[in-house]
CSV table of C-alpha atoms in Angstrom, one decimal:
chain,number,residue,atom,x,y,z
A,1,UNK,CA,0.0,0.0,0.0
A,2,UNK,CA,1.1,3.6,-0.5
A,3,UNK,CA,0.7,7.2,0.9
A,4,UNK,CA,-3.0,8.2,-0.1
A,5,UNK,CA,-3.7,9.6,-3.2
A,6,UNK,CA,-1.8,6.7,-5.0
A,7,UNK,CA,-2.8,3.2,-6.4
A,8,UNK,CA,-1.4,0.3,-5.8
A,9,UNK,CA,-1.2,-2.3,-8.3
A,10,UNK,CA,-2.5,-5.1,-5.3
A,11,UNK,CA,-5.9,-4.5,-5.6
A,12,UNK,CA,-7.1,-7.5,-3.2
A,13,UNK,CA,-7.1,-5.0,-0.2
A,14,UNK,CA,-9.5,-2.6,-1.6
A,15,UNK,CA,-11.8,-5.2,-3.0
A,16,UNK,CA,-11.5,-7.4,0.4
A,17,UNK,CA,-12.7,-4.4,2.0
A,18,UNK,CA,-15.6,-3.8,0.0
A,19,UNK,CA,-16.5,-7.3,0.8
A,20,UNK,CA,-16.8,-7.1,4.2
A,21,UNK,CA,-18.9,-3.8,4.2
A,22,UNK,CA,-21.3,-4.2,1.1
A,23,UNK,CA,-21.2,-7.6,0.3
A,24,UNK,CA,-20.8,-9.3,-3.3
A,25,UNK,CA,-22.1,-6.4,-5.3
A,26,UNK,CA,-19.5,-3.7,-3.5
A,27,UNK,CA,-16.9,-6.0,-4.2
A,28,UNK,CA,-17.9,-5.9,-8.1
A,29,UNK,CA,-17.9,-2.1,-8.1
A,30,UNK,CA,-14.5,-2.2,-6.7
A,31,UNK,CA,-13.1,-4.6,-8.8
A,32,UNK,CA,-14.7,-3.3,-12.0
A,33,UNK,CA,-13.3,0.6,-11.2
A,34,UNK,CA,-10.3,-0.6,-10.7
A,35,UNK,CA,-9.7,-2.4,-13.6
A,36,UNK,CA,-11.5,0.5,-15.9
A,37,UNK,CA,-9.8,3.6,-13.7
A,38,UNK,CA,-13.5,5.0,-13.9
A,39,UNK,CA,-17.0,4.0,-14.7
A,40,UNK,CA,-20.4,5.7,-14.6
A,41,UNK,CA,-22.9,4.5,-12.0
A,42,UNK,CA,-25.4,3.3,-14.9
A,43,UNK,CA,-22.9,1.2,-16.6
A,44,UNK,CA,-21.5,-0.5,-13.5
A,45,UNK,CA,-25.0,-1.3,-12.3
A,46,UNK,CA,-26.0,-2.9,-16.0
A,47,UNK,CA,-22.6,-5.0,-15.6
A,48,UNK,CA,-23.1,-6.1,-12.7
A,49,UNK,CA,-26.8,-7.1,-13.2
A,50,UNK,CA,-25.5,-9.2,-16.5
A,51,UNK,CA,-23.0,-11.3,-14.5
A,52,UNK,CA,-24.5,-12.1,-11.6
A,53,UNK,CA,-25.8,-15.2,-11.3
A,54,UNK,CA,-28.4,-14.8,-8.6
A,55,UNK,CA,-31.2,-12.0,-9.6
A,56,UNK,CA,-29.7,-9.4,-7.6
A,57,UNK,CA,-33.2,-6.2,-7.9
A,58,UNK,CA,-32.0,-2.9,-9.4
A,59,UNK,CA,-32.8,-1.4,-6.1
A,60,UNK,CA,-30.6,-3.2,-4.4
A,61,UNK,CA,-27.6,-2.6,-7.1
A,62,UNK,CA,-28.4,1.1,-6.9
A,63,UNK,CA,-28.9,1.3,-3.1
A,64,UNK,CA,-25.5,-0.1,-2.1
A,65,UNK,CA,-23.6,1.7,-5.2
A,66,UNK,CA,-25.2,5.1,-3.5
A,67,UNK,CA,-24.2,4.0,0.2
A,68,UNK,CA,-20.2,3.7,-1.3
A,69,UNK,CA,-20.5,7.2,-2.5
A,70,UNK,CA,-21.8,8.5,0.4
A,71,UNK,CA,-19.7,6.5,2.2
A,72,UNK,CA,-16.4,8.5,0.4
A,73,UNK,CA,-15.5,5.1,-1.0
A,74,UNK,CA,-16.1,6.5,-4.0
A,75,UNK,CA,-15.0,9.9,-5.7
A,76,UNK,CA,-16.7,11.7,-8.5
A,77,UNK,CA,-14.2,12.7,-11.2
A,78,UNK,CA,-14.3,16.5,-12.5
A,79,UNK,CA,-16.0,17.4,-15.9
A,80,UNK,CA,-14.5,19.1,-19.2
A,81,UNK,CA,-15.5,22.9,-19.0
A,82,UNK,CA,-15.7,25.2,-21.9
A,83,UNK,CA,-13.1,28.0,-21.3
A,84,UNK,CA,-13.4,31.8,-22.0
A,85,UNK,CA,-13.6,32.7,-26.0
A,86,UNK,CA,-10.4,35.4,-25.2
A,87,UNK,CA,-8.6,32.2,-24.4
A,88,UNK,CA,-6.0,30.7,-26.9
A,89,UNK,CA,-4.5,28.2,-24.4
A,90,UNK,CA,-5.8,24.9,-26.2
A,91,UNK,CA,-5.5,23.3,-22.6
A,92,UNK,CA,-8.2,21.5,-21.4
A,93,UNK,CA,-10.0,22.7,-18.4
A,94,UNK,CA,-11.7,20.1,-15.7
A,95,UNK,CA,-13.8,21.6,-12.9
A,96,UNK,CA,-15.7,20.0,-10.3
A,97,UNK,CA,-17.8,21.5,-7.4
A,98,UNK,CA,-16.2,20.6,-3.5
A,99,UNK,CA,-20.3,19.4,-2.3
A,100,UNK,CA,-20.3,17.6,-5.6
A,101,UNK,CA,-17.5,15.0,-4.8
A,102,UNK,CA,-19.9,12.8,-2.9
A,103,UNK,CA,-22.9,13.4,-4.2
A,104,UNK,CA,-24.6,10.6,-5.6
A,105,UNK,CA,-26.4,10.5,-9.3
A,106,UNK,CA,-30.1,10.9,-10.0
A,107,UNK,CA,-30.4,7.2,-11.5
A,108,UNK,CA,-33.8,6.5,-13.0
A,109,UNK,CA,-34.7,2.9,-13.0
A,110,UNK,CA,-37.3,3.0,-15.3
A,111,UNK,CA,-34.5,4.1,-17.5
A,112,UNK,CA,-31.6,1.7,-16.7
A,113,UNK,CA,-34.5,-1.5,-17.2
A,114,UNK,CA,-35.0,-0.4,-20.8
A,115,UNK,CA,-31.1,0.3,-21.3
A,116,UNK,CA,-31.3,-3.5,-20.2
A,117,UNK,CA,-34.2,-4.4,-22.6
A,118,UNK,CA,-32.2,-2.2,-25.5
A,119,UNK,CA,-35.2,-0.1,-25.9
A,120,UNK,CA,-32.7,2.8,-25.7
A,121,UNK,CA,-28.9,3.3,-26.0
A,122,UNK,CA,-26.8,3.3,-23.1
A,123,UNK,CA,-25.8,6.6,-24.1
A,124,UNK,CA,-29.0,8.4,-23.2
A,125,UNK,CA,-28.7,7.2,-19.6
A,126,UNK,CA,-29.2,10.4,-17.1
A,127,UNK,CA,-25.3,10.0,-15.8
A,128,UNK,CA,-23.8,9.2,-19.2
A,129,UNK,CA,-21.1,11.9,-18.3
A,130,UNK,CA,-20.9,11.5,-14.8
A,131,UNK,CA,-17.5,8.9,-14.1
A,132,UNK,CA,-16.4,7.5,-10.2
A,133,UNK,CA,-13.2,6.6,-9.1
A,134,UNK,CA,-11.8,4.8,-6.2
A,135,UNK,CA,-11.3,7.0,-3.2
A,136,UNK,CA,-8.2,5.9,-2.1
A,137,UNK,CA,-7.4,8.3,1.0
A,138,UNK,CA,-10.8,6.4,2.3
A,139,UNK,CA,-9.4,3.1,1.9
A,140,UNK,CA,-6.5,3.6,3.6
A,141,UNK,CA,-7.8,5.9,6.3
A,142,UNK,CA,-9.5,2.3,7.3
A,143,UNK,CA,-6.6,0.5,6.9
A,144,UNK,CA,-4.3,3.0,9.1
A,145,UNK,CA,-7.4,2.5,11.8
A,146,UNK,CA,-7.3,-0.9,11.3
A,147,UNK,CA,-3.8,-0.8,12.5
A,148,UNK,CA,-4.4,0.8,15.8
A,149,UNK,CA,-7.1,-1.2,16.4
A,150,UNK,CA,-5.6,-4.5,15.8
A,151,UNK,CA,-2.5,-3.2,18.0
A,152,UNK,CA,-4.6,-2.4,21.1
A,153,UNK,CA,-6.7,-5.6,20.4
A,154,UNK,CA,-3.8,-7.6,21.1
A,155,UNK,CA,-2.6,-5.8,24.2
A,156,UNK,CA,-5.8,-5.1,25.7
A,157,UNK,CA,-8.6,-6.7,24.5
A,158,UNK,CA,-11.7,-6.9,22.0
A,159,UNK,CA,-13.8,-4.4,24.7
A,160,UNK,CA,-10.9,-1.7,24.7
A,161,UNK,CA,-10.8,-2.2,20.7
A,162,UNK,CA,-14.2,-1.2,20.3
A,163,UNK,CA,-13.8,1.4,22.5
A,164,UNK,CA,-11.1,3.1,20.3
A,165,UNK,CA,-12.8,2.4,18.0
A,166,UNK,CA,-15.8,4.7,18.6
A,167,UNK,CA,-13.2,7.2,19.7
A,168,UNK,CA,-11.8,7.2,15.9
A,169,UNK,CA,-15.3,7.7,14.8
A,170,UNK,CA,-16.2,10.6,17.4
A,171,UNK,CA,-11.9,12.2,15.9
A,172,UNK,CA,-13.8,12.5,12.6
A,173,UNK,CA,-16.8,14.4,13.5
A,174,UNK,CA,-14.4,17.3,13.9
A,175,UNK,CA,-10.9,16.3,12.7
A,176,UNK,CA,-9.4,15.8,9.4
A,177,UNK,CA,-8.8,12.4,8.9
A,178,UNK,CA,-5.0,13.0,7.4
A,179,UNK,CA,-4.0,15.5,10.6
A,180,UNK,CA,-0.5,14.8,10.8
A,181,UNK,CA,-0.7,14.8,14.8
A,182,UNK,CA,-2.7,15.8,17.5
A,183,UNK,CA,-6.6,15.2,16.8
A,184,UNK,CA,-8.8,17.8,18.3
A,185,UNK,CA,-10.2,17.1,21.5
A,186,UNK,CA,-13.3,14.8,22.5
A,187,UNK,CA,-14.8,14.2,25.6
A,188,UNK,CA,-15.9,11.2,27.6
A,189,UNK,CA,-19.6,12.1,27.7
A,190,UNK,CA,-19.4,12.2,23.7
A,191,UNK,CA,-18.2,9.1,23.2
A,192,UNK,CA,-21.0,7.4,26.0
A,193,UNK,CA,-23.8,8.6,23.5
A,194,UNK,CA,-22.5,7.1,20.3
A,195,UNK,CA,-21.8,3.6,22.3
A,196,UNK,CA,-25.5,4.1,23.7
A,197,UNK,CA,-27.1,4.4,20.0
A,198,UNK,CA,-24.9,2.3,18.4
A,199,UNK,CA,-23.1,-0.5,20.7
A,200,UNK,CA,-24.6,-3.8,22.7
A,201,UNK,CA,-21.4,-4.0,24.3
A,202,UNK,CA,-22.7,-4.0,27.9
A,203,UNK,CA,-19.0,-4.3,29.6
A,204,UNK,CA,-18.0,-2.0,27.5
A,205,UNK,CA,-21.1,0.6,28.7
A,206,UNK,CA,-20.8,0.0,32.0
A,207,UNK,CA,-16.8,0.3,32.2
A,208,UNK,CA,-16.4,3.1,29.4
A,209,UNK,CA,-14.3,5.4,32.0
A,210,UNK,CA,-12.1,2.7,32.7
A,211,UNK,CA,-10.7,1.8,28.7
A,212,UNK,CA,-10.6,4.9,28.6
A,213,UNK,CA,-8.2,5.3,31.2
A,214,UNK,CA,-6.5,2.2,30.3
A,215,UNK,CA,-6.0,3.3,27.0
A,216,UNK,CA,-4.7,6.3,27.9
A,217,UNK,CA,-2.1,5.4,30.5
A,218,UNK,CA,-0.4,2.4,28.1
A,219,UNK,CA,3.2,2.8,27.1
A,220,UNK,CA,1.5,3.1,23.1
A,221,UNK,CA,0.0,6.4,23.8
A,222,UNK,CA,-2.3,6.4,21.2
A,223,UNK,CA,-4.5,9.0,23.2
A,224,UNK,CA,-4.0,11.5,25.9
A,225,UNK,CA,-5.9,13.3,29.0
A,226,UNK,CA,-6.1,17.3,28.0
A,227,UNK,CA,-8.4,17.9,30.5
A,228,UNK,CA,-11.6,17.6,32.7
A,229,UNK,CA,-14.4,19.0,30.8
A,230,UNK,CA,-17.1,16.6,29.8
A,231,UNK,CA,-15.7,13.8,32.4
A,232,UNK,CA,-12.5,13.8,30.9
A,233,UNK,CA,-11.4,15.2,27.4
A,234,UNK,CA,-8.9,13.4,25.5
A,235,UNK,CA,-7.0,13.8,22.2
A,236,UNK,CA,-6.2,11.4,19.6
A,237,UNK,CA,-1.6,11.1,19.0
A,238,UNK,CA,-1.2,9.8,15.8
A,239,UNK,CA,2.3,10.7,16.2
A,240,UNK,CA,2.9,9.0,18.6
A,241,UNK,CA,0.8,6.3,17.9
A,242,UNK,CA,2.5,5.4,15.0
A,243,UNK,CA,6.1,6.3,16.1
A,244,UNK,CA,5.6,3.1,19.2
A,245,UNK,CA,4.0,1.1,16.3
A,246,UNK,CA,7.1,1.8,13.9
A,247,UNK,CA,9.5,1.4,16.2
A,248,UNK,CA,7.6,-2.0,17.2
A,249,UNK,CA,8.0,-3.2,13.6
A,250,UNK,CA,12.2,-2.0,13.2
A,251,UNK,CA,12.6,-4.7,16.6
A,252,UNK,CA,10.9,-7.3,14.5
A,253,UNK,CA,13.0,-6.4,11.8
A,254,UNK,CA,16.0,-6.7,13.8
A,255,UNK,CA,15.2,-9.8,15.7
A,256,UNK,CA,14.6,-11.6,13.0
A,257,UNK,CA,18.2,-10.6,11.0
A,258,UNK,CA,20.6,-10.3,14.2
A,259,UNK,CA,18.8,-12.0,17.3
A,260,UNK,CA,16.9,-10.8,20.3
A,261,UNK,CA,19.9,-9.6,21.7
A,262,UNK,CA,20.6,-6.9,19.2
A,263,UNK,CA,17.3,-6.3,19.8
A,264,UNK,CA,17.3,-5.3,23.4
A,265,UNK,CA,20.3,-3.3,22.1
A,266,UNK,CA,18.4,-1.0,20.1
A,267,UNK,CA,15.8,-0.9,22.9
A,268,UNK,CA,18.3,0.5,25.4
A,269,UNK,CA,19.9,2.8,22.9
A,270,UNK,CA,16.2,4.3,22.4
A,271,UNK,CA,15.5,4.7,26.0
A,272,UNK,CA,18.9,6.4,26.3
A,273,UNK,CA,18.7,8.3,23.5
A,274,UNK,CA,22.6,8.7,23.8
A,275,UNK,CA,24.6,6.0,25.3
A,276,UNK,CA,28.7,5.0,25.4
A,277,UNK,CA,29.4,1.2,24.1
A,278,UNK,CA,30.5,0.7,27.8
A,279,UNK,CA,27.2,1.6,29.2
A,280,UNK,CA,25.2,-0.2,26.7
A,281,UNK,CA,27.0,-3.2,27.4
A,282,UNK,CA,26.1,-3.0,30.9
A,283,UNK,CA,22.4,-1.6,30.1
A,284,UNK,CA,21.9,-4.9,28.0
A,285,UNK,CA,23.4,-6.9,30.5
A,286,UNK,CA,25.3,-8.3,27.2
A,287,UNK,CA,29.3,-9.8,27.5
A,288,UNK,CA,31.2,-6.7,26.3
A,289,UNK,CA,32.9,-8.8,23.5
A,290,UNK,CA,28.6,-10.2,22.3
A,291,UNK,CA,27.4,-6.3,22.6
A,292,UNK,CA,30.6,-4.8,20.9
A,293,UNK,CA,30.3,-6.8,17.9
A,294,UNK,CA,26.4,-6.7,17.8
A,295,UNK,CA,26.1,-3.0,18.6
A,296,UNK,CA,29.1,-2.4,15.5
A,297,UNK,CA,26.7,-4.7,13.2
A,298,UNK,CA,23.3,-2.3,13.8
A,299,UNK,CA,25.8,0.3,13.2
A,300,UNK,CA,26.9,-0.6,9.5
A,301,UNK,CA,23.1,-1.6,8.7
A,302,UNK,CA,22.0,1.4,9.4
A,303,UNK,CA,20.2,0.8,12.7
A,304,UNK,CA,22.4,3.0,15.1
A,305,UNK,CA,24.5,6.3,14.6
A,306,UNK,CA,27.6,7.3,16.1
A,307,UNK,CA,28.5,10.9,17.8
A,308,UNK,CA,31.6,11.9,18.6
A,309,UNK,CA,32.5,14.5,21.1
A,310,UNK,CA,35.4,16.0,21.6
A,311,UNK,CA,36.7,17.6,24.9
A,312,UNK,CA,40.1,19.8,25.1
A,313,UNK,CA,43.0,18.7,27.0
A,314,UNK,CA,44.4,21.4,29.2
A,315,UNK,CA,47.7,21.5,29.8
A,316,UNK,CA,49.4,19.9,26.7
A,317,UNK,CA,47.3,16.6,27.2
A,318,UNK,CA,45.3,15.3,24.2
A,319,UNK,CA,41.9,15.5,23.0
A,320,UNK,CA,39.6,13.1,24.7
A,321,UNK,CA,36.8,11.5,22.7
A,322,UNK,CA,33.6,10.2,23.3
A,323,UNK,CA,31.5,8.0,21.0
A,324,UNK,CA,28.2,7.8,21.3
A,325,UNK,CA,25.4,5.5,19.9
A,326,UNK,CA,21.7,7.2,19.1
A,327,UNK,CA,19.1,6.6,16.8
A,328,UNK,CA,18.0,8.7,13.7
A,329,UNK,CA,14.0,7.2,13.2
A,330,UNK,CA,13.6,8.5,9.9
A,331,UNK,CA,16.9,7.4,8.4
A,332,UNK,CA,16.2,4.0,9.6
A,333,UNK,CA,12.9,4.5,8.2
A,334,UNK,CA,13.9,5.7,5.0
A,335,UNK,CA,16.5,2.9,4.5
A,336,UNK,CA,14.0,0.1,5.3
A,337,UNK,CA,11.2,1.5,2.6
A,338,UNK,CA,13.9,1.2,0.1
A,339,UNK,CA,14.7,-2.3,1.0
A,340,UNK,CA,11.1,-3.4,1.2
A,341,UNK,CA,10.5,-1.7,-2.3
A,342,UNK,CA,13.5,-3.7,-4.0
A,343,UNK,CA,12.3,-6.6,-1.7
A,344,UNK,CA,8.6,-6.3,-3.5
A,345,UNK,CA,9.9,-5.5,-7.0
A,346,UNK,CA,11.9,-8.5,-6.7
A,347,UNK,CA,8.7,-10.7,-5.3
A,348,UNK,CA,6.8,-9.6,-7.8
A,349,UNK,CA,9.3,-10.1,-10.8
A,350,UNK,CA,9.7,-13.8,-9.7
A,351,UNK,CA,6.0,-14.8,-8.9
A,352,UNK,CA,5.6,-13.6,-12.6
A,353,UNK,CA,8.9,-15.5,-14.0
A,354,UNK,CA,6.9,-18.3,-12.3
A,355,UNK,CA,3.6,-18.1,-14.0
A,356,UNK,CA,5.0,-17.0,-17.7
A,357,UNK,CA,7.9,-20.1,-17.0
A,358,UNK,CA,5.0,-22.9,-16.7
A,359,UNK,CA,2.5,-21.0,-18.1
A,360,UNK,CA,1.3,-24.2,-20.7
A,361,UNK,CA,1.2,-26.2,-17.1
A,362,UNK,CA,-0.9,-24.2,-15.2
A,363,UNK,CA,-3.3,-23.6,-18.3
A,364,UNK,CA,-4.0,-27.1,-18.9
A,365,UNK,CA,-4.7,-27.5,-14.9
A,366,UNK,CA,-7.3,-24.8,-15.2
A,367,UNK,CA,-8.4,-26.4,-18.1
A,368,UNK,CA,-9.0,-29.3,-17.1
A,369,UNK,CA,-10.4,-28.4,-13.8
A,370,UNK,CA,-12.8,-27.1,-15.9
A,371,UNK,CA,-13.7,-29.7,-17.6
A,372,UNK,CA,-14.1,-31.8,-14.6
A,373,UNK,CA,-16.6,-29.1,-12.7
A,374,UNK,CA,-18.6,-29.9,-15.6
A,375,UNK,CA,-18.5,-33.1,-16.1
A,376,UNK,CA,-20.0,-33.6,-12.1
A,377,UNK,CA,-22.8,-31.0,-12.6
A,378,UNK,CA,-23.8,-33.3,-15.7
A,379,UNK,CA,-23.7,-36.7,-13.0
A,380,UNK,CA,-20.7,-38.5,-15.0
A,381,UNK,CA,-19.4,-41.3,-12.8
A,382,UNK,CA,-16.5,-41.2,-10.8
A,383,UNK,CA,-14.2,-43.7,-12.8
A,384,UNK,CA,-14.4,-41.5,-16.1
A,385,UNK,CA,-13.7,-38.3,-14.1
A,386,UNK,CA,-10.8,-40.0,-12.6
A,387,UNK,CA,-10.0,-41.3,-16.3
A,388,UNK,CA,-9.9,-37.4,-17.2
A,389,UNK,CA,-7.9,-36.3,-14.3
A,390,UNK,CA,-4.9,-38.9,-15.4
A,391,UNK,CA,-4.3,-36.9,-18.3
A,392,UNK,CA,-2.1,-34.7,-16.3
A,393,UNK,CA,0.8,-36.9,-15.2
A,394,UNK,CA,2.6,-37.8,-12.0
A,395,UNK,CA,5.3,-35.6,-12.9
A,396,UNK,CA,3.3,-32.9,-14.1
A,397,UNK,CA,1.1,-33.1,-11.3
A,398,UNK,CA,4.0,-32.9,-8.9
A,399,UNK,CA,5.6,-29.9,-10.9
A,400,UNK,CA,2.3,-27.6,-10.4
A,401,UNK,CA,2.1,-28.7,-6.9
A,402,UNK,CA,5.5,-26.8,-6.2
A,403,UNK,CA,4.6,-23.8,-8.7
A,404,UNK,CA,1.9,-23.2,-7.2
A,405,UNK,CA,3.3,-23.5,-3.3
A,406,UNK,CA,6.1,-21.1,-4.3
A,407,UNK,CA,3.3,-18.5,-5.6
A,408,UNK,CA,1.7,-19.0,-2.7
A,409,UNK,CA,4.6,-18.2,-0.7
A,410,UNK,CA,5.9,-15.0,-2.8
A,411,UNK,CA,1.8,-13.8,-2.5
A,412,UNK,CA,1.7,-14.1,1.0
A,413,UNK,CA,5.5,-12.0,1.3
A,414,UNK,CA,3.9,-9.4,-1.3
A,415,UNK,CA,1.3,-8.9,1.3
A,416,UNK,CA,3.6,-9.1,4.4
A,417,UNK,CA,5.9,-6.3,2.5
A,418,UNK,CA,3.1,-4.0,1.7
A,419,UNK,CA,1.9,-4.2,5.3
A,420,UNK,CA,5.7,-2.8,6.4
A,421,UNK,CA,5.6,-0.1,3.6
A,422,UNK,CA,2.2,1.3,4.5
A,423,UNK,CA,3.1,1.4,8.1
A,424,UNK,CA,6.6,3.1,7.2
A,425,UNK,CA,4.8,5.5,4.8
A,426,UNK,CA,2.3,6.3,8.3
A,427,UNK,CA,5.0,6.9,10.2
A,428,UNK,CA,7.1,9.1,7.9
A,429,UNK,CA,3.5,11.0,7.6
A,430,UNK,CA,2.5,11.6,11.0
A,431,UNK,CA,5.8,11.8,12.7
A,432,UNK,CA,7.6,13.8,10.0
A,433,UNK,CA,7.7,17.2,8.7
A,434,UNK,CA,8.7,16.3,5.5
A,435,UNK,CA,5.9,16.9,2.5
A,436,UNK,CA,4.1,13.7,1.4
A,437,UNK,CA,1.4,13.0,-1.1
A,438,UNK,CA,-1.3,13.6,1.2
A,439,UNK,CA,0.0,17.4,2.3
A,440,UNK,CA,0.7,18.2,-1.6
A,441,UNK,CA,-2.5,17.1,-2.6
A,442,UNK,CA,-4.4,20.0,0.1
């Protein structure tokens, strides 16, 4: 996944999503405008209506296509305008309205059932010139909750998970969802009335104060006490929300290339902030030989910086030196994006050297797979299915089974790789003042 505002070319995400909220028929209209790039609400309706199987009603096409829009899970794209006469720039100009974005088409059903019945041309529908997109800054605004909620799911349970969860909700009543990072402030009292009209979470009800609380006082700090209005008002840190989930992720990293000692290495050398190889030694309660040569390892991967510090002599002695080992977060994130983009490329590059190398094999699988789903919807007996199914040899058989394992594998790495890069790309967004895609784009 990338910073919003970008597309990325694994599109599984999006339509997964999609799934889970509006069923069969949102995950079409994800698929299909991601495919396209952009589609009109009557001709993504008259699509979907052709391929399903099950008689899906109009209304219910239309309904759900509406409840995306409104939903921002769509985006309206902006329409050609006719410029000034004075003007000889032959530049195309494209304007759209801000309260137009997510407002939904007039769609006449009457209409789109002869368009169906070719009574009339698909070109006379009402919206012929109206075209949606993906709203992708929606998509991953729900996967960069998701995060957050997963983390304190783990740590403190599903009650506390809901619980943050309705205080994300209540942050967007009033907050821009792509703050960098400090939301504006919400109170206790606010976030009792949504879980009263919208919860049957009767622990949750009954203990609200207390997740709060709990929430708040973890080490992850995703919110913060401001004050006492309101039984206690609170403030969503994305900052440092994501710097304790980043930083989580770099000690995986690490553990997993140079041991858990390196680990608690870098954990000491972050609590320090500044520490001598002496003292982080004795910190770790690591043999100085062990820490020496791990600490000097994190140091040429880029994990851990050196400062020197020089102090005068007096009196004709020399210089004295002191080295010191800190941490520069967005170096360290910078470096690891750029490994986990070669690390993807290269996933990518081989999953499809894969597929084109054994390309005839995989082909006649599918084939004949085919062949065999319809020879047991007809009732052919078992012996003359298993008759078909030999025409793909031992060998062959045993080929695909490893092809398609090592797909498997490099699918479920791509995935694992474009978790790390979209929680890399939050950090360097929230915790950074450098521009990203999302501040360019306002």
């Amino acid at each position: 996944m990338v910073l919003p505002n970008e597309e990325n070319s694994n599109i599984l995400r999006y339509v997964h999503r999609m799934q889970m909220e509006y069923g069969n028929i949102g995950s079409f209209i994800c698929e299909e405008i991601l495919h396209n790039g952009s589609q009109t609400g009557t001709n993504l309706m008259l699509k979907y209506l052709a391929d399903a199987n099950e008689k899906e009603k109009i209304e219910t096409v239309r309904d759900i296509f509406v409840r995306m829009i409104r939903a921002n899970y769509l985006i309206r794209l902006p329409k050609l305008v006719q410029g000034e006469r004075s003007e000889t720039v032959a530049v195309p100009k494209l304007h759209i309205d801000v309260d137009d974005l997510f407002n939904p088409p007039n769609i006449d059903l009457s209409l789109l059932a002869k368009i169906r019945t070719g009574t009339i041309l698909l070109c006379h529908a009402g919206d012929s010139d109206t075209l949606w997109q993906i709203n992708f800054s929606r998509f991953h605004q729900d996967f960069r909750d998701s995060i957050m909620i997963g983390a304190i799911e783990r740590k403190m349970g599903s009650s506390a998970a809901e619980c943050f969860q309705y205080i994300l909700k209540q942050m967007y009543e009033r907050t821009d969802p792509w703050q960098r990072q400090i939301s504006n402030p919400f109170t206790v009292a606010e976030i009792k009335q949504m879980l009263l009209k919208n919860s049957k979470n009767f622990d949750l009800m009954t203990n609200l104060e207390q997740y709060i609380t709990l929430i708040a006082d973890d080490s992850l700090g995703f919110i913060r006490k401001i004050g006492e209005m309101g039984s206690g008002q609170y403030v969503v840190d994305l900052s440092q929300a994501f710097e304790e989930l980043t930083l989580c992720c770099i000690e995986n990293i690490i553990t997993e290339r140079f041991g858990s000692k390196a680990s608690r290495i870098f954990r000491v050398v972050r609590m320090k902030k500044y520490i001598e190889q002496e003292d982080l030694q004795k910190e770790a309660m690591i043999p100085a030989k062990e820490a020496k040569l791990l600490s000097y390892n994190l140091f040429q991967e880029q994990f851990l910086q050196i400062k020197s510090i020089r102090k005068p002599g007096g009196g004709g002695a020399a210089a004295k030196a002191f080295f010191l080992f800190h941490l520069k977060h967005l170096q360290i994130v910078t470096m690891l994006l750029d490994i986990c983009y070669k690390a993807l490329y290269n996933d990518i590059t081989r999953s499809n050297y894969e597929k084109v190398e054994h390309k005839r094999l995989i082909d006649k699988s599918q084939k004949l797979d085919s062949i065999v789903a319809t020879m047991k919807e007809r009732g052919e007996s078992e012996d003359y299915i298993a008759e078909i199914l030999e025409t793909l040899t031992p060998p062959e058989r045993e080929i695909l089974e490893k092809v398609k394992n090592r797909i498997k594998i490099l699918s479920k790495a791509e995935l694992t790789i474009d978790d790390n890069i979209f929680l890399l790309q939050m950090y360097k967004h929230h915790c950074s003042h450098l521009p990203t895609a999302t501040s360019v784009a306002k």
